PDB file of C-alpha atoms in Angstrom:
ATOM      1  CA  UNK A 178       0.000   0.000   0.000  1.00 78.00           C
ATOM      2  CA  UNK A 179       1.324   3.455  -0.949  1.00 75.00           C
ATOM      3  CA  UNK A 180       0.780   5.902   1.904  1.00 90.00           C
ATOM      4  CA  UNK A 181       2.369   8.934   0.238  1.00 96.00           C
ATOM      5  CA  UNK A 182       2.987   9.703  -3.432  1.00 97.00           C
ATOM      6  CA  UNK A 183       4.438  12.774  -5.102  1.00 97.00           C
ATOM      7  CA  UNK A 184       3.611  13.262  -8.763  1.00 97.00           C
ATOM      8  CA  UNK A 185       5.786  15.721 -10.724  1.00 98.00           C
ATOM      9  CA  UNK A 186       6.147  18.232  -7.883  1.00 98.00           C
ATOM     10  CA  UNK A 187       7.831  21.537  -8.719  1.00 97.00           C
ATOM     11  CA  UNK A 188       8.404  24.425  -6.314  1.00 97.00           C
ATOM     12  CA  UNK A 189       9.495  27.977  -7.068  1.00 94.00           C
ATOM     13  CA  UNK A 190      10.894  30.284  -4.383  1.00 92.00           C
ATOM     14  CA  UNK A 191      11.969  33.832  -5.119  1.00 88.00           C
ATOM     15  CA  UNK A 192      11.543  33.257  -8.877  1.00 87.00           C
ATOM     16  CA  UNK A 193      13.944  30.318  -8.704  1.00 91.00           C
ATOM     17  CA  UNK A 194      12.795  26.749  -9.251  1.00 94.00           C
ATOM     18  CA  UNK A 195      14.233  24.827  -6.311  1.00 95.00           C
ATOM     19  CA  UNK A 196      12.293  21.563  -6.763  1.00 97.00           C
ATOM     20  CA  UNK A 197      11.943  20.275 -10.324  1.00 97.00           C
ATOM     21  CA  UNK A 198       9.403  17.670 -11.395  1.00 97.00           C
ATOM     22  CA  UNK A 199       9.972  15.309  -8.441  1.00 98.00           C
ATOM     23  CA  UNK A 200       8.016  12.065  -8.198  1.00 98.00           C
ATOM     24  CA  UNK A 201       8.417   9.501  -5.408  1.00 97.00           C
ATOM     25  CA  UNK A 202       6.506   6.993  -3.305  1.00 96.00           C
ATOM     26  CA  UNK A 203       6.513   5.999   0.352  1.00 97.00           C
ATOM     27  CA  UNK A 204       4.919   2.616   0.867  1.00 95.00           C
ATOM     28  CA  UNK A 205       3.532   1.432   4.182  1.00 93.00           C
ATOM     29  CA  UNK A 206       6.363   0.263   6.432  1.00 95.00           C
ATOM     30  CA  UNK A 207       9.136   1.566   4.165  1.00 96.00           C
ATOM     31  CA  UNK A 208      11.934   3.876   5.312  1.00 98.00           C
ATOM     32  CA  UNK A 209      12.652   6.133   2.328  1.00 98.00           C
ATOM     33  CA  UNK A 210      15.621   8.486   2.312  1.00 98.00           C
ATOM     34  CA  UNK A 211      16.269  11.752   0.491  1.00 98.00           C
ATOM     35  CA  UNK A 212      19.977  12.373  -0.026  1.00 97.00           C
ATOM     36  CA  UNK A 213      21.877  15.073  -1.837  1.00 96.00           C
ATOM     37  CA  UNK A 214      24.144  18.053  -1.177  1.00 95.00           C
ATOM     38  CA  UNK A 215      23.095  21.198   0.659  1.00 92.00           C
ATOM     39  CA  UNK A 216      20.727  23.230  -1.495  1.00 92.00           C
ATOM     40  CA  UNK A 217      19.525  20.216  -3.477  1.00 95.00           C
ATOM     41  CA  UNK A 218      15.897  20.760  -2.427  1.00 95.00           C
ATOM     42  CA  UNK A 219      15.464  18.100   0.283  1.00 96.00           C
ATOM     43  CA  UNK A 220      14.092  20.358   3.018  1.00 94.00           C
ATOM     44  CA  UNK A 221      11.991  22.384   0.567  1.00 95.00           C
ATOM     45  CA  UNK A 222      10.398  19.190  -0.685  1.00 97.00           C
ATOM     46  CA  UNK A 223       9.556  18.060   2.849  1.00 96.00           C
ATOM     47  CA  UNK A 224       8.159  21.485   3.740  1.00 95.00           C
ATOM     48  CA  UNK A 225       5.947  21.231   0.674  1.00 96.00           C
ATOM     49  CA  UNK A 226       4.592  17.894   1.864  1.00 96.00           C
ATOM     50  CA  UNK A 227       3.743  19.201   5.317  1.00 92.00           C
ATOM     51  CA  UNK A 228       2.161  22.253   3.743  1.00 92.00           C
ATOM     52  CA  UNK A 229       4.445  25.099   4.765  1.00 92.00           C
ATOM     53  CA  UNK A 230       5.116  25.728   1.065  1.00 94.00           C
ATOM     54  CA  UNK A 231       2.629  25.361  -1.767  1.00 93.00           C
ATOM     55  CA  UNK A 232       3.870  23.542  -4.878  1.00 95.00           C
ATOM     56  CA  UNK A 233       3.770  25.381  -8.174  1.00 94.00           C
ATOM     57  CA  UNK A 234       2.710  22.242 -10.016  1.00 96.00           C
ATOM     58  CA  UNK A 235       2.187  18.547  -9.501  1.00 97.00           C
ATOM     59  CA  UNK A 236       0.189  16.574  -6.943  1.00 97.00           C
ATOM     60  CA  UNK A 237       0.761  15.127  -3.481  1.00 97.00           C
ATOM     61  CA  UNK A 238      -1.396  12.115  -2.682  1.00 96.00           C
ATOM     62  CA  UNK A 239      -2.001  10.801   0.825  1.00 94.00           C
ATOM     63  CA  UNK A 240      -3.635   7.376   0.810  1.00 91.00           C
ATOM     64  CA  UNK A 241      -4.542   8.010  -2.827  1.00 92.00           C
ATOM     65  CA  UNK A 242      -6.291  11.303  -2.084  1.00 94.00           C
ATOM     66  CA  UNK A 243      -5.030  14.790  -2.914  1.00 95.00           C
ATOM     67  CA  UNK A 244      -3.367  16.347   0.118  1.00 94.00           C
ATOM     68  CA  UNK A 245      -5.004  19.670  -0.729  1.00 92.00           C
ATOM     69  CA  UNK A 246      -8.403  18.095  -0.121  1.00 95.00           C
ATOM     70  CA  UNK A 247      -7.510  17.483   3.527  1.00 94.00           C
ATOM     71  CA  UNK A 248      -7.978  20.169   6.141  1.00 93.00           C
ATOM     72  CA  UNK A 249      -4.784  21.040   8.031  1.00 91.00           C
ATOM     73  CA  UNK A 250      -6.162  19.176  11.044  1.00 91.00           C
ATOM     74  CA  UNK A 251      -6.899  16.086   8.963  1.00 92.00           C
ATOM     75  CA  UNK A 252      -3.448  16.012   7.410  1.00 92.00           C
ATOM     76  CA  UNK A 253      -1.850  16.527  10.860  1.00 91.00           C
ATOM     77  CA  UNK A 254      -3.500  13.286  11.965  1.00 92.00           C
ATOM     78  CA  UNK A 255      -1.786  11.419   9.141  1.00 93.00           C
ATOM     79  CA  UNK A 256       1.579  13.205   8.815  1.00 95.00           C
ATOM     80  CA  UNK A 257       4.041  13.517  11.698  1.00 95.00           C
ATOM     81  CA  UNK A 258       7.062  15.831  11.394  1.00 94.00           C
ATOM     82  CA  UNK A 259      10.439  15.830  13.132  1.00 93.00           C
ATOM     83  CA  UNK A 260      12.803  18.655  12.198  1.00 83.00           C
ATOM     84  CA  UNK A 261      16.426  19.417  13.036  1.00 70.00           C
ATOM     85  CA  UNK A 262      15.924  22.445  15.285  1.00 60.00           C
ATOM     86  CA  UNK A 263      13.704  22.060  18.335  1.00 62.00           C
ATOM     87  CA  UNK A 264      14.182  25.019  20.642  1.00 66.00           C
ATOM     88  CA  UNK A 265      11.135  26.207  22.606  1.00 71.00           C
ATOM     89  CA  UNK A 266      10.753  29.474  24.479  1.00 66.00           C
ATOM     90  CA  UNK A 267       8.487  28.169  27.245  1.00 75.00           C
ATOM     91  CA  UNK A 268       9.261  25.795  30.085  1.00 84.00           C
ATOM     92  CA  UNK A 269       7.112  22.791  29.222  1.00 92.00           C
ATOM     93  CA  UNK A 270       7.491  19.409  30.830  1.00 95.00           C
ATOM     94  CA  UNK A 271       8.351  16.418  28.662  1.00 96.00           C
ATOM     95  CA  UNK A 272       4.816  15.080  29.075  1.00 96.00           C
ATOM     96  CA  UNK A 273       3.286  18.434  28.099  1.00 95.00           C
ATOM     97  CA  UNK A 274       5.448  18.541  24.961  1.00 95.00           C
ATOM     98  CA  UNK A 275       4.308  15.092  23.889  1.00 96.00           C
ATOM     99  CA  UNK A 276       0.658  15.849  24.677  1.00 96.00           C
ATOM    100  CA  UNK A 277       0.801  18.602  22.040  1.00 94.00           C
ATOM    101  CA  UNK A 278       0.809  15.788  19.510  1.00 95.00           C
ATOM    102  CA  UNK A 279      -2.775  14.988  20.469  1.00 94.00           C
ATOM    103  CA  UNK A 280      -4.018  18.456  19.409  1.00 92.00           C
ATOM    104  CA  UNK A 281      -5.211  17.406  15.903  1.00 92.00           C
ATOM    105  CA  UNK A 282      -7.404  14.709  17.472  1.00 91.00           C
ATOM    106  CA  UNK A 283      -9.321  17.106  19.725  1.00 83.00           C
ATOM    107  CA  UNK A 284     -11.989  19.683  19.037  1.00 75.00           C
ATOM    108  CA  UNK A 285     -11.540  23.341  19.910  1.00 74.00           C
ATOM    109  CA  UNK A 286     -11.426  23.792  23.704  1.00 71.00           C
ATOM    110  CA  UNK A 287     -11.942  20.047  24.163  1.00 79.00           C
ATOM    111  CA  UNK A 288     -10.335  18.747  27.358  1.00 82.00           C
ATOM    112  CA  UNK A 289      -7.675  16.062  27.366  1.00 84.00           C
ATOM    113  CA  UNK A 290      -9.083  12.564  27.706  1.00 90.00           C
ATOM    114  CA  UNK A 291      -7.727   9.497  29.412  1.00 93.00           C
ATOM    115  CA  UNK A 292      -7.096   8.066  25.962  1.00 95.00           C
ATOM    116  CA  UNK A 293      -4.890  11.046  25.109  1.00 94.00           C
ATOM    117  CA  UNK A 294      -2.827  10.529  28.262  1.00 96.00           C
ATOM    118  CA  UNK A 295      -2.400   6.838  27.471  1.00 96.00           C
ATOM    119  CA  UNK A 296      -1.294   7.512  23.888  1.00 97.00           C
ATOM    120  CA  UNK A 297       1.189  10.183  24.988  1.00 97.00           C
ATOM    121  CA  UNK A 298       2.678   7.911  27.644  1.00 97.00           C
ATOM    122  CA  UNK A 299       2.944   5.077  25.127  1.00 97.00           C
ATOM    123  CA  UNK A 300       4.806   7.404  22.717  1.00 96.00           C
ATOM    124  CA  UNK A 301       7.226   8.436  25.473  1.00 97.00           C
ATOM    125  CA  UNK A 302       7.820   4.759  26.276  1.00 96.00           C
ATOM    126  CA  UNK A 303       8.431   3.967  22.595  1.00 95.00           C
ATOM    127  CA  UNK A 304      11.366   6.399  22.531  1.00 94.00           C
ATOM    128  CA  UNK A 305      12.683   5.086  25.856  1.00 92.00           C
ATOM    129  CA  UNK A 306      12.089   8.281  27.844  1.00 94.00           C
ATOM    130  CA  UNK A 307       9.416   7.239  30.349  1.00 93.00           C
ATOM    131  CA  UNK A 308      11.616   8.117  33.341  1.00 95.00           C
ATOM    132  CA  UNK A 309      11.862  11.680  31.965  1.00 95.00           C
ATOM    133  CA  UNK A 310       8.122  12.338  31.675  1.00 94.00           C
ATOM    134  CA  UNK A 311       8.028  14.988  34.421  1.00 94.00           C
ATOM    135  CA  UNK A 312      11.379  16.595  33.605  1.00 96.00           C
ATOM    136  CA  UNK A 313      11.540  20.061  32.087  1.00 95.00           C
ATOM    137  CA  UNK A 314      12.080  19.807  28.343  1.00 93.00           C
ATOM    138  CA  UNK A 315      14.636  22.630  28.480  1.00 91.00           C
ATOM    139  CA  UNK A 316      16.939  20.616  30.776  1.00 92.00           C
ATOM    140  CA  UNK A 317      17.356  17.745  28.309  1.00 91.00           C
ATOM    141  CA  UNK A 318      20.357  17.131  26.088  1.00 89.00           C
ATOM    142  CA  UNK A 319      20.058  17.562  22.328  1.00 86.00           C
ATOM    143  CA  UNK A 320      19.594  13.848  21.739  1.00 87.00           C
ATOM    144  CA  UNK A 321      17.006  13.569  24.499  1.00 91.00           C
ATOM    145  CA  UNK A 322      15.072  16.544  23.109  1.00 91.00           C
ATOM    146  CA  UNK A 323      15.022  14.995  19.664  1.00 91.00           C
ATOM    147  CA  UNK A 324      13.580  11.764  21.040  1.00 92.00           C
ATOM    148  CA  UNK A 325      10.822  13.746  22.766  1.00 94.00           C
ATOM    149  CA  UNK A 326      10.036  15.598  19.535  1.00 94.00           C
ATOM    150  CA  UNK A 327       9.776  12.182  17.893  1.00 95.00           C
ATOM    151  CA  UNK A 328       7.420  11.058  20.687  1.00 96.00           C
ATOM    152  CA  UNK A 329       5.282  14.154  20.086  1.00 96.00           C
ATOM    153  CA  UNK A 330       5.004  13.206  16.414  1.00 96.00           C
ATOM    154  CA  UNK A 331       4.134   9.623  17.357  1.00 96.00           C
ATOM    155  CA  UNK A 332       1.377  10.867  19.660  1.00 96.00           C
ATOM    156  CA  UNK A 333      -0.334  12.132  16.507  1.00 95.00           C
ATOM    157  CA  UNK A 334      -0.572   8.464  15.469  1.00 95.00           C
ATOM    158  CA  UNK A 335       0.596   9.304  11.933  1.00 95.00           C
ATOM    159  CA  UNK A 336       0.600   6.985   8.959  1.00 93.00           C
ATOM    160  CA  UNK A 337       3.675   8.728   7.532  1.00 96.00           C
ATOM    161  CA  UNK A 338       6.577  10.285   9.422  1.00 97.00           C
ATOM    162  CA  UNK A 339       8.590  13.099   7.812  1.00 97.00           C
ATOM    163  CA  UNK A 340      12.115  13.648   9.120  1.00 96.00           C
ATOM    164  CA  UNK A 341      14.112  16.722   8.104  1.00 94.00           C
ATOM    165  CA  UNK A 342      17.748  15.857   8.857  1.00 91.00           C
ATOM    166  CA  UNK A 343      16.773  14.732  12.383  1.00 90.00           C
ATOM    167  CA  UNK A 344      20.278  13.609  13.364  1.00 87.00           C
ATOM    168  CA  UNK A 345      21.970  16.976  12.782  1.00 83.00           C
ATOM    169  CA  UNK A 346      23.815  18.209  15.885  1.00 80.00           C
ATOM    170  CA  UNK A 347      23.484  14.811  17.603  1.00 86.00           C
ATOM    171  CA  UNK A 348      26.400  12.642  18.682  1.00 88.00           C
ATOM    172  CA  UNK A 349      26.796   9.207  17.116  1.00 91.00           C
ATOM    173  CA  UNK A 350      25.013   7.315  19.902  1.00 89.00           C
ATOM    174  CA  UNK A 351      21.854   9.412  19.600  1.00 88.00           C
ATOM    175  CA  UNK A 352      21.944   9.324  15.801  1.00 91.00           C
ATOM    176  CA  UNK A 353      21.870   5.527  15.842  1.00 93.00           C
ATOM    177  CA  UNK A 354      19.273   5.339  18.628  1.00 91.00           C
ATOM    178  CA  UNK A 355      16.888   7.756  16.945  1.00 92.00           C
ATOM    179  CA  UNK A 356      16.979   6.078  13.542  1.00 95.00           C
ATOM    180  CA  UNK A 357      16.704   2.608  15.081  1.00 94.00           C
ATOM    181  CA  UNK A 358      13.528   3.694  16.881  1.00 94.00           C
ATOM    182  CA  UNK A 359      12.087   5.119  13.667  1.00 95.00           C
ATOM    183  CA  UNK A 360      13.018   2.004  11.668  1.00 95.00           C
ATOM    184  CA  UNK A 361      11.182  -0.220  14.179  1.00 94.00           C
ATOM    185  CA  UNK A 362       7.907   1.756  13.965  1.00 93.00           C
ATOM    186  CA  UNK A 363       6.676  -0.076  10.892  1.00 92.00           C
ATOM    187  CA  UNK A 364       5.072   3.013   9.339  1.00 95.00           C
ATOM    188  CA  UNK A 365       5.958   4.937   6.186  1.00 96.00           C
ATOM    189  CA  UNK A 366       8.972   7.217   6.709  1.00 97.00           C
ATOM    190  CA  UNK A 367      10.431   9.886   4.428  1.00 98.00           C
ATOM    191  CA  UNK A 368      13.690  11.309   5.761  1.00 97.00           C
ATOM    192  CA  UNK A 369      16.136  13.892   4.464  1.00 97.00           C
ATOM    193  CA  UNK A 370      19.566  12.653   5.561  1.00 96.00           C
ATOM    194  CA  UNK A 371      23.014  14.101   4.980  1.00 92.00           C
ATOM    195  CA  UNK A 372      25.001  11.137   6.346  1.00 93.00           C
ATOM    196  CA  UNK A 373      25.305   8.525   3.593  1.00 95.00           C
ATOM    197  CA  UNK A 374      26.417   5.782   5.979  1.00 93.00           C
ATOM    198  CA  UNK A 375      23.273   6.245   8.067  1.00 94.00           C
ATOM    199  CA  UNK A 376      21.148   6.380   4.920  1.00 95.00           C
ATOM    200  CA  UNK A 377      22.662   3.110   3.721  1.00 95.00           C
ATOM    201  CA  UNK A 378      22.165   1.492   7.118  1.00 94.00           C
ATOM    202  CA  UNK A 379      18.506   2.375   7.735  1.00 96.00           C
ATOM    203  CA  UNK A 380      16.801   3.209   4.440  1.00 96.00           C
ATOM    204  CA  UNK A 381      14.951   0.705   2.270  1.00 96.00           C
ATOM    205  CA  UNK A 382      14.871   3.099  -0.688  1.00 97.00           C
ATOM    206  CA  UNK A 383      16.841   6.215  -1.596  1.00 98.00           C
ATOM    207  CA  UNK A 384      16.051   9.162  -3.851  1.00 98.00           C
ATOM    208  CA  UNK A 385      19.099  11.198  -4.858  1.00 98.00           C
ATOM    209  CA  UNK A 386      18.472  14.926  -5.376  1.00 97.00           C
ATOM    210  CA  UNK A 387      20.762  17.408  -7.066  1.00 96.00           C
ATOM    211  CA  UNK A 388      19.755  20.854  -8.242  1.00 95.00           C
ATOM    212  CA  UNK A 389      16.189  20.176  -7.148  1.00 96.00           C
ATOM    213  CA  UNK A 390      15.716  17.140  -9.406  1.00 97.00           C
ATOM    214  CA  UNK A 391      15.845  13.386  -8.796  1.00 97.00           C
ATOM    215  CA  UNK A 392      19.039  12.026 -10.359  1.00 96.00           C
ATOM    216  CA  UNK A 393      18.318   8.393  -9.533  1.00 97.00           C
ATOM    217  CA  UNK A 394      16.541   6.179  -7.019  1.00 97.00           C
ATOM    218  CA  UNK A 395      16.740   2.624  -5.751  1.00 97.00           C
ATOM    219  CA  UNK A 396      17.957   0.446  -2.912  1.00 96.00           C
ATOM    220  CA  UNK A 397      21.096   1.770  -1.174  1.00 95.00           C
ATOM    221  CA  UNK A 398      23.268  -1.163  -2.307  1.00 93.00           C
ATOM    222  CA  UNK A 399      22.187  -0.653  -5.888  1.00 94.00           C
ATOM    223  CA  UNK A 400      22.778   3.066  -6.245  1.00 95.00           C
ATOM    224  CA  UNK A 401      25.426   4.084  -3.693  1.00 96.00           C
ATOM    225  CA  UNK A 402      28.623   3.862  -5.712  1.00 95.00           C
ATOM    226  CA  UNK A 403      31.824   5.904  -5.747  1.00 96.00           C
ATOM    227  CA  UNK A 404      30.791   7.214  -9.157  1.00 96.00           C
ATOM    228  CA  UNK A 405      27.445   8.474  -7.864  1.00 97.00           C
ATOM    229  CA  UNK A 406      29.047  10.124  -4.813  1.00 96.00           C
ATOM    230  CA  UNK A 407      31.570  11.824  -7.078  1.00 95.00           C
ATOM    231  CA  UNK A 408      28.846  13.078  -9.429  1.00 96.00           C
ATOM    232  CA  UNK A 409      26.519  14.297  -6.672  1.00 96.00           C
ATOM    233  CA  UNK A 410      28.885  15.507  -3.946  1.00 95.00           C
ATOM    234  CA  UNK A 411      32.031  16.195  -6.008  1.00 93.00           C
ATOM    235  CA  UNK A 412      34.235  14.099  -3.753  1.00 93.00           C
ATOM    236  CA  UNK A 413      35.921  10.721  -4.105  1.00 94.00           C
ATOM    237  CA  UNK A 414      35.239   7.795  -1.819  1.00 95.00           C
ATOM    238  CA  UNK A 415      35.549   4.063  -1.371  1.00 95.00           C
ATOM    239  CA  UNK A 416      32.473   1.953  -0.529  1.00 95.00           C
ATOM    240  CA  UNK A 417      32.765  -1.545   0.897  1.00 92.00           C
ATOM    241  CA  UNK A 418      30.583  -3.919   2.884  1.00 89.00           C
ATOM    242  CA  UNK A 419      31.502  -4.143   6.558  1.00 85.00           C
ATOM    243  CA  UNK A 420      32.007  -7.887   7.151  1.00 85.00           C
ATOM    244  CA  UNK A 421      30.978  -7.591  10.803  1.00 82.00           C
ATOM    245  CA  UNK A 422      27.632  -5.854  10.222  1.00 83.00           C
ATOM    246  CA  UNK A 423      26.831  -6.342   6.550  1.00 84.00           C
ATOM    247  CA  UNK A 424      26.370  -2.554   6.275  1.00 87.00           C
ATOM    248  CA  UNK A 425      28.051  -0.378   3.675  1.00 91.00           C
ATOM    249  CA  UNK A 426      31.157   1.410   4.937  1.00 87.00           C
ATOM    250  CA  UNK A 427      31.991   4.668   3.168  1.00 92.00           C
ATOM    251  CA  UNK A 428      35.510   6.130   3.322  1.00 91.00           C
ATOM    252  CA  UNK A 429      35.946   9.631   1.912  1.00 92.00           C
ATOM    253  CA  UNK A 430      39.166  10.833   0.316  1.00 91.00           C
ATOM    254  CA  UNK A 431      40.332  14.325   1.270  1.00 83.00           C
ATOM    255  CA  UNK A 432      40.447  17.006  -1.385  1.00 71.00           C
ATOM    256  CA  UNK A 433      44.006  17.146  -2.698  1.00 59.00           C
ATOM    257  CA  UNK A 434      46.110  19.801  -0.947  1.00 51.00           C
ATOM    258  CA  UNK A 435      43.647  20.320   1.933  1.00 58.00           C
ATOM    259  CA  UNK A 436      45.240  17.987   4.502  1.00 51.00           C
TER     260      UNK A 436
END
């Protein structure tokens, strides 16, 4: 089942076309990655899906239905979003932050229900933060905050999770923990990732963007080659399978004269 489909999406910002005729699919249970250099259109494409930006042309389908036909509240029930910057200006508790994810499921001025509390607590448990439920969100480390933002998205009970470079600014331990949690959810995931090793490790399917267009797509083992990395990122590398893990190991070569 295809949860999310983009059909020939183009986006223009400031009279410049930054996303060009992009088509992709996110099937139920699949972890799909968007890779490409800075400025390739990854974040713009995600922002278009979660309706911060309106596409100039093309269609976005959610469960086979045009996304534009959904109200913002309806689409918020189906699409969860985790970004890379999660600073808040108010001193909320962890539990209060996660409860915000229940907002699309409640009517205006409707009180929280026991069901909402149970769903929020379950989301906190899913990300392994149940002992932090009553802590102040502002006191958490960057990795802990990102897991709580993920729990807030999970409290929406989405069918598709959108991740905009969620491991930026996190140390290696939290990068691996966060993506492992997401991988185990069993829902459709579309993630913009800058780390090719992480993309190869966790993604079922990759779409490679450059200059706003899809250069190629496929399974990581099929498309991640030194030639592709050179063409897309303008750097040389060596790619081998790690015999201990079976994962692809990517070694980058420094630019001549810069070491």
